[in-house]
Amino acid sequence: MPRILALSGSPSPTIRTEAVLTHLVGRLRAQAHRVALTPVRELPPGPLLSADTAHPDIAAVAGAVGASDGIIVASPVYKAAYSGLLKSLLDLLPQYAFDGKIVLPLATGGSLAHVLAIDYALRPVLQSLGAEHVTSGHFLLDRHIRVTGHGVSLDPEAEAPLRSAVDGFSVALHRRARLAVAS
Amino acid sequence: MKPLTLAVVSAGLTEPSSTRMLADRLAGAVTGALADDRQVEVTVVELRELAVDIANNLVTGFPGPRLGAALEAVTSADGLIAVTPIFTASYSGLFKSFFDVLDNKALAGKPVAIAATGGTARHSLALEHALRPMFAYLRAVVVPTAVFAAPEDWASQDADSLAARIDRAAGELAQLLTGHTAAAEESDVVVPFEEQLAAVRRGG
């Protein structure tokens, strides 16, 4: 069963990035993946922003990244790029931490004007971490995400393309797992 | 005349750090370039010391007093020098987090010089592909020369050496700060329109 780690770069638990990730975790589990969710904001802020890789919590996340087959990297768009919080975690990983992994980039933002932040800002960083395959990402408009008592409800306009991005990632992971068994 | 204020943001993680060294060299070069003209007051913001305040601000939405003072120094300065180490082909998370908590309008129209340090020259273009777009979003006026310093640059004596690039970037920032540009100085010699017209008639 492929293992997936979902990293959320959102600074607030009520922000939509994380609600959407929680929603996707359910979908991916139903597709026979083992999924864990790590919100970067729950890591100790001092060690995180001063690049203390020896801190046990940070080392645990680096270990979880190493043990995963797939990584979801999700961030709100701030100043036309991924959040500084997300980047501070990526800075602490080994240079080729995503070597051999399949990565799904996701972003949320207030305006369609920032859709390209995924491909122009986030994708080069994921690539530089050595990702084997960065699948088609998806950008979600804040206004298409409604956080409800039970989770999240997405505008039908946003639901279908998000599903297609997530399912593409899921298929790539299963395909890779089959190849690994065959070889 | 009132001194010009220059804020210097350095995101180096060690003490001492090459990032801070580059920031100080740039600040010194700007002060030197303006020595005959204006006094410059330099305020250095060491992000390493503000790491926990920045993380708290991301979560709570409010800066503490120390971070508040740093944000105010950057917002009220006449010019800014911003220097970051390059990690995974981009600015550091600490550097980006500081600008994440800065108001969207704080740098509008402000002259800014950008610089970075890295373990190898392979990542020089991170300045053009990561830093410049972020400052463009913030509507800052970024000088054309961005300065990247790899370890071997510090000792190099080439014509296009680190020292020359620092001087060029500092000169560009100094010109923006005082409002003189090389182009404006050249156009001080104004040829009256009648004279130009006469020259055309003469076939000159």
Tab-separated table of N, CA, C and O in Angstrom, chain B residues 53-108:
chain	number	residue	atom	x	y	z
B	53	ASP	N	9.361	35.392	16.858
B	53	ASP	CA	8.339	36.452	16.730
B	53	ASP	C	7.606	36.337	15.387
B	53	ASP	O	6.401	36.539	15.297
B	54	ILE	N	8.371	36.020	14.329
B	54	ILE	CA	7.762	35.903	12.997
B	54	ILE	C	6.796	34.719	12.967
B	54	ILE	O	5.667	34.835	12.482
B	55	ALA	N	7.225	33.583	13.546
B	55	ALA	CA	6.354	32.398	13.568
B	55	ALA	C	5.078	32.700	14.352
B	55	ALA	O	3.976	32.334	13.924
B	56	ASN	N	5.200	33.388	15.474
B	56	ASN	CA	4.015	33.727	16.261
B	56	ASN	C	3.089	34.657	15.496
B	56	ASN	O	1.870	34.520	15.540
B	57	ASN	N	3.672	35.613	14.762
B	57	ASN	CA	2.858	36.541	13.987
B	57	ASN	C	2.070	35.807	12.899
B	57	ASN	O	0.914	36.122	12.629
B	58	LEU	N	2.694	34.794	12.285
B	58	LEU	CA	2.010	34.025	11.229
B	58	LEU	C	0.751	33.384	11.802
B	58	LEU	O	-0.285	33.328	11.151
B	59	VAL	N	0.839	32.918	13.060
B	59	VAL	CA	-0.274	32.200	13.658
B	59	VAL	C	-1.300	33.157	14.274
B	59	VAL	O	-2.501	33.004	14.087
B	60	THR	N	-0.805	34.192	14.983
B	60	THR	CA	-1.736	35.074	15.707
B	60	THR	C	-2.188	36.276	14.881
B	60	THR	O	-3.221	36.869	15.171
B	61	GLY	N	-1.401	36.652	13.874
B	61	GLY	CA	-1.746	37.828	13.082
B	61	GLY	C	-1.228	39.135	13.677
B	61	GLY	O	-1.473	40.208	13.114
B	62	PHE	N	-0.501	39.059	14.792
B	62	PHE	CA	0.033	40.287	15.396
B	62	PHE	C	1.536	40.174	15.641
B	62	PHE	O	2.003	39.149	16.132
B	63	PRO	N	2.292	41.243	15.305
B	63	PRO	CA	3.730	41.198	15.587
B	63	PRO	C	3.958	41.566	17.046
B	63	PRO	O	3.226	42.365	17.609
B	64	GLY	N	4.952	40.980	17.670
B	64	GLY	CA	5.336	41.441	19.000
B	64	GLY	C	6.057	42.773	18.857
B	64	GLY	O	6.225	43.264	17.738
B	65	PRO	N	6.500	43.390	19.986
B	65	PRO	CA	7.143	44.708	19.895
B	65	PRO	C	8.429	44.722	19.061
B	65	PRO	O	8.652	45.643	18.271
B	66	ARG	N	9.270	43.661	19.199
B	66	ARG	CA	10.542	43.668	18.452
B	66	ARG	C	10.302	43.551	16.953
B	66	ARG	O	10.886	44.276	16.150
B	67	LEU	N	9.413	42.614	16.580
B	67	LEU	CA	9.104	42.439	15.163
B	67	LEU	C	8.380	43.665	14.625
B	67	LEU	O	8.632	44.112	13.499
B	68	GLY	N	7.506	44.249	15.459
B	68	GLY	CA	6.799	45.464	15.067
B	68	GLY	C	7.769	46.575	14.709
B	68	GLY	O	7.601	47.280	13.700
B	69	ALA	N	8.829	46.708	15.520
B	69	ALA	CA	9.830	47.754	15.267
B	69	ALA	C	10.576	47.465	13.963
B	69	ALA	O	10.864	48.385	13.174
B	70	ALA	N	10.876	46.191	13.713
B	70	ALA	CA	11.589	45.829	12.484
B	70	ALA	C	10.727	46.107	11.248
B	70	ALA	O	11.205	46.655	10.244
B	71	LEU	N	9.439	45.739	11.329
B	71	LEU	CA	8.531	45.973	10.197
B	71	LEU	C	8.399	47.474	9.938
B	71	LEU	O	8.368	47.924	8.789
B	72	GLU	N	8.359	48.257	11.024
B	72	GLU	CA	8.235	49.708	10.888
B	72	GLU	C	9.503	50.299	10.259
B	72	GLU	O	9.427	51.190	9.406
B	73	ALA	N	10.660	49.770	10.671
B	73	ALA	CA	11.924	50.273	10.109
B	73	ALA	C	11.958	50.045	8.603
B	73	ALA	O	12.403	50.920	7.833
B	74	VAL	N	11.481	48.887	8.164
B	74	VAL	CA	11.483	48.573	6.721
B	74	VAL	C	10.453	49.441	5.998
B	74	VAL	O	10.717	49.998	4.930
B	75	THR	N	9.263	49.566	6.604
B	75	THR	CA	8.186	50.314	5.958
B	75	THR	C	8.537	51.797	5.803
B	75	THR	O	8.238	52.404	4.779
B	76	SER	N	9.191	52.361	6.827
B	76	SER	CA	9.423	53.814	6.801
B	76	SER	C	10.729	54.182	6.102
B	76	SER	O	10.986	55.356	5.843
B	77	ALA	N	11.582	53.196	5.761
B	77	ALA	CA	12.894	53.512	5.174
B	77	ALA	C	12.743	54.082	3.765
B	77	ALA	O	11.783	53.794	3.061
B	78	ASP	N	13.742	54.892	3.372
B	78	ASP	CA	13.748	55.422	2.006
B	78	ASP	C	14.138	54.330	1.014
B	78	ASP	O	13.722	54.348	-0.145
B	79	GLY	N	14.977	53.395	1.466
B	79	GLY	CA	15.418	52.316	0.579
B	79	GLY	C	15.652	51.044	1.363
B	79	GLY	O	15.757	51.069	2.592
B	80	LEU	N	15.734	49.919	0.645
B	80	LEU	CA	15.884	48.611	1.303
B	80	LEU	C	16.930	47.772	0.585
B	80	LEU	O	17.003	47.775	-0.648
B	81	ILE	N	17.748	47.078	1.390
B	81	ILE	CA	18.641	46.051	0.861
B	81	ILE	C	18.162	44.736	1.459
B	81	ILE	O	18.053	44.627	2.682
B	82	ALA	N	17.817	43.736	0.630
B	82	ALA	CA	17.286	42.469	1.134
B	82	ALA	C	18.201	41.337	0.704
B	82	ALA	O	18.447	41.150	-0.484
B	83	VAL	N	18.716	40.579	1.684
B	83	VAL	CA	19.691	39.524	1.381
B	83	VAL	C	19.279	38.211	2.039
B	83	VAL	O	18.962	38.163	3.229
B	84	THR	N	19.285	37.143	1.264
B	84	THR	CA	18.879	35.827	1.782
B	84	THR	C	19.864	34.747	1.341
B	84	THR	O	20.468	34.873	0.282
B	85	PRO	N	20.026	33.698	2.152
B	85	PRO	CA	20.706	32.523	1.605
B	85	PRO	C	19.739	31.826	0.642
B	85	PRO	O	18.525	31.954	0.795
B	86	ILE	N	20.265	31.112	-0.345
B	86	ILE	CA	19.407	30.362	-1.269
B	86	ILE	C	19.352	28.902	-0.819
B	86	ILE	O	20.390	28.264	-0.650
B	87	PHE	N	18.137	28.416	-0.583
B	87	PHE	CA	17.900	26.997	-0.281
B	87	PHE	C	16.890	26.471	-1.298
B	87	PHE	O	15.944	27.181	-1.630
B	88	THR	N	17.053	25.230	-1.749
B	88	THR	CA	16.166	24.613	-2.744
B	88	THR	C	15.721	25.608	-3.816
B	88	THR	O	14.541	25.802	-4.060
B	89	ALA	N	16.723	26.250	-4.436
B	89	ALA	CA	16.495	27.111	-5.599
B	89	ALA	C	15.624	28.335	-5.322
B	89	ALA	O	15.010	28.880	-6.239
B	90	SER	N	15.550	28.783	-4.053
B	90	SER	CA	14.725	29.953	-3.758
B	90	SER	C	15.184	30.637	-2.464
B	90	SER	O	16.144	30.184	-1.830
B	91	TYR	N	14.470	31.713	-2.092
B	91	TYR	CA	14.754	32.378	-0.812
B	91	TYR	C	14.499	31.416	0.344
B	91	TYR	O	13.782	30.414	0.187
B	92	SER	N	15.023	31.716	1.520
B	92	SER	CA	14.801	30.841	2.676
B	92	SER	C	13.386	31.049	3.223
B	92	SER	O	12.760	32.086	2.984
B	93	GLY	N	12.902	30.052	3.964
B	93	GLY	CA	11.579	30.154	4.562
B	93	GLY	C	11.480	31.319	5.534
B	93	GLY	O	10.455	31.987	5.624
B	94	LEU	N	12.578	31.582	6.247
B	94	LEU	CA	12.588	32.694	7.206
B	94	LEU	C	12.430	34.034	6.471
B	94	LEU	O	11.642	34.895	6.880
B	95	PHE	N	13.168	34.186	5.370
B	95	PHE	CA	13.105	35.414	4.560
B	95	PHE	C	11.677	35.617	4.046
B	95	PHE	O	11.077	36.679	4.216
B	96	LYS	N	11.104	34.546	3.447
B	96	LYS	CA	9.753	34.671	2.885
B	96	LYS	C	8.731	34.960	3.983
B	96	LYS	O	7.814	35.764	3.799
B	97	SER	N	8.906	34.330	5.164
B	97	SER	CA	7.946	34.530	6.252
B	97	SER	C	7.925	35.988	6.715
B	97	SER	O	6.866	36.524	7.044
B	98	PHE	N	9.113	36.640	6.735
B	98	PHE	CA	9.154	38.047	7.136
B	98	PHE	C	8.348	38.896	6.147
B	98	PHE	O	7.541	39.736	6.550
B	99	PHE	N	8.533	38.638	4.842
B	99	PHE	CA	7.799	39.431	3.858
B	99	PHE	C	6.325	39.024	3.813
B	99	PHE	O	5.478	39.828	3.427
B	100	ASP	N	6.002	37.781	4.247
B	100	ASP	CA	4.594	37.377	4.353
B	100	ASP	C	3.859	38.222	5.397
B	100	ASP	O	2.681	38.517	5.224
B	101	VAL	N	4.543	38.564	6.486
B	101	VAL	CA	3.844	39.331	7.528
B	101	VAL	C	3.934	40.849	7.301
B	101	VAL	O	3.275	41.614	7.984
B	102	LEU	N	4.727	41.262	6.314
B	102	LEU	CA	4.818	42.688	5.991
B	102	LEU	C	3.570	43.099	5.192
B	102	LEU	O	3.097	42.333	4.352
B	103	ASP	N	3.071	44.294	5.458
B	103	ASP	CA	1.884	44.773	4.760
B	103	ASP	C	2.131	44.828	3.244
B	103	ASP	O	3.225	45.161	2.790
B	104	ASN	N	1.081	44.498	2.479
B	104	ASN	CA	1.202	44.475	1.011
B	104	ASN	C	1.627	45.804	0.404
B	104	ASN	O	2.169	45.834	-0.691
B	105	LYS	N	1.343	46.911	1.106
B	105	LYS	CA	1.655	48.227	0.532
B	105	LYS	C	2.974	48.798	1.057
B	105	LYS	O	3.400	49.857	0.625
B	106	ALA	N	3.629	48.074	1.989
B	106	ALA	CA	4.787	48.644	2.686
B	106	ALA	C	5.944	48.998	1.740
B	106	ALA	O	6.703	49.924	2.017
B	107	LEU	N	6.090	48.281	0.640
B	107	LEU	CA	7.253	48.519	-0.228
B	107	LEU	C	6.881	49.221	-1.530
B	107	LEU	O	7.737	49.396	-2.408
B	108	ALA	N	5.628	49.622	-1.665
B	108	ALA	CA	5.191	50.222	-2.928
B	108	ALA	C	6.052	51.444	-3.268
B	108	ALA	O	6.156	52.368	-2.466
